[in-house]
CSV table of C-alpha atoms in Angstrom, one decimal:
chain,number,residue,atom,x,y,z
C,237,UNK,CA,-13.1,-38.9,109.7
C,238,UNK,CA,-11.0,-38.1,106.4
C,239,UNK,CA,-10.3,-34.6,108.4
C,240,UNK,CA,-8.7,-36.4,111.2
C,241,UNK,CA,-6.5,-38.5,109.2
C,242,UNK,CA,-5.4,-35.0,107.4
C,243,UNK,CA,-4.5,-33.6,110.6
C,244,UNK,CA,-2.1,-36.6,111.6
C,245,UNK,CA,-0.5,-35.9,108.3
C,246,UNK,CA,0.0,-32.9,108.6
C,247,UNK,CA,2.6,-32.8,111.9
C,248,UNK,CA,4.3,-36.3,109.6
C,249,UNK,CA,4.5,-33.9,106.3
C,250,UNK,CA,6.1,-31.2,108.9
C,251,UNK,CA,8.6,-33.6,109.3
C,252,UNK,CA,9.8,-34.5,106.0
C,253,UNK,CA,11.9,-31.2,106.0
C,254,UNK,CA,14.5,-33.4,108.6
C,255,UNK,CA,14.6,-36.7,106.2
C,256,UNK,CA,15.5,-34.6,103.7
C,257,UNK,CA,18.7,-33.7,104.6
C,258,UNK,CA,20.1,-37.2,104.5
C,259,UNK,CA,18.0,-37.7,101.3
C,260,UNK,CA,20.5,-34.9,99.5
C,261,UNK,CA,23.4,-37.6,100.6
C,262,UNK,CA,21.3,-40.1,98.5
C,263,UNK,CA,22.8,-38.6,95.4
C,264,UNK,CA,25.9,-38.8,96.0
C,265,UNK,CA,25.9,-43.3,96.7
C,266,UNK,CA,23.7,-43.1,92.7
C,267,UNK,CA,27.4,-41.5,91.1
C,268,UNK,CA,28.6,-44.5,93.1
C,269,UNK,CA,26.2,-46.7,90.9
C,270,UNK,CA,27.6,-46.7,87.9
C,271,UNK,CA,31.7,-46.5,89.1
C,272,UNK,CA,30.4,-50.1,91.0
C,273,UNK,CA,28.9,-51.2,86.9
C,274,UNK,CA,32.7,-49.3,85.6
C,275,UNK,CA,34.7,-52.1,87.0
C,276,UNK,CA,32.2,-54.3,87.0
């Protein structure tokens, strides 16, 4: 049973490569965190 859940996981790790993309435009909003505490 532990072998099939592996094998689900592995087509959803397969896909991680897409997320990440937009995860390298996460940086960029954390700079953005402390300019908001700046005029805060």
């Amino acid at each position: 049973m532990t072998s099939q859940s592996y094998n689900h996981y592995a087509p959803t790790s397969a896909q991680p490569p897409q997320p990440r993309p937009p995860m390298t435009r996460a940086p960029p909003p954390s700079q953005q965190n402390p300019i908001s505490q700046g005029p805060q």
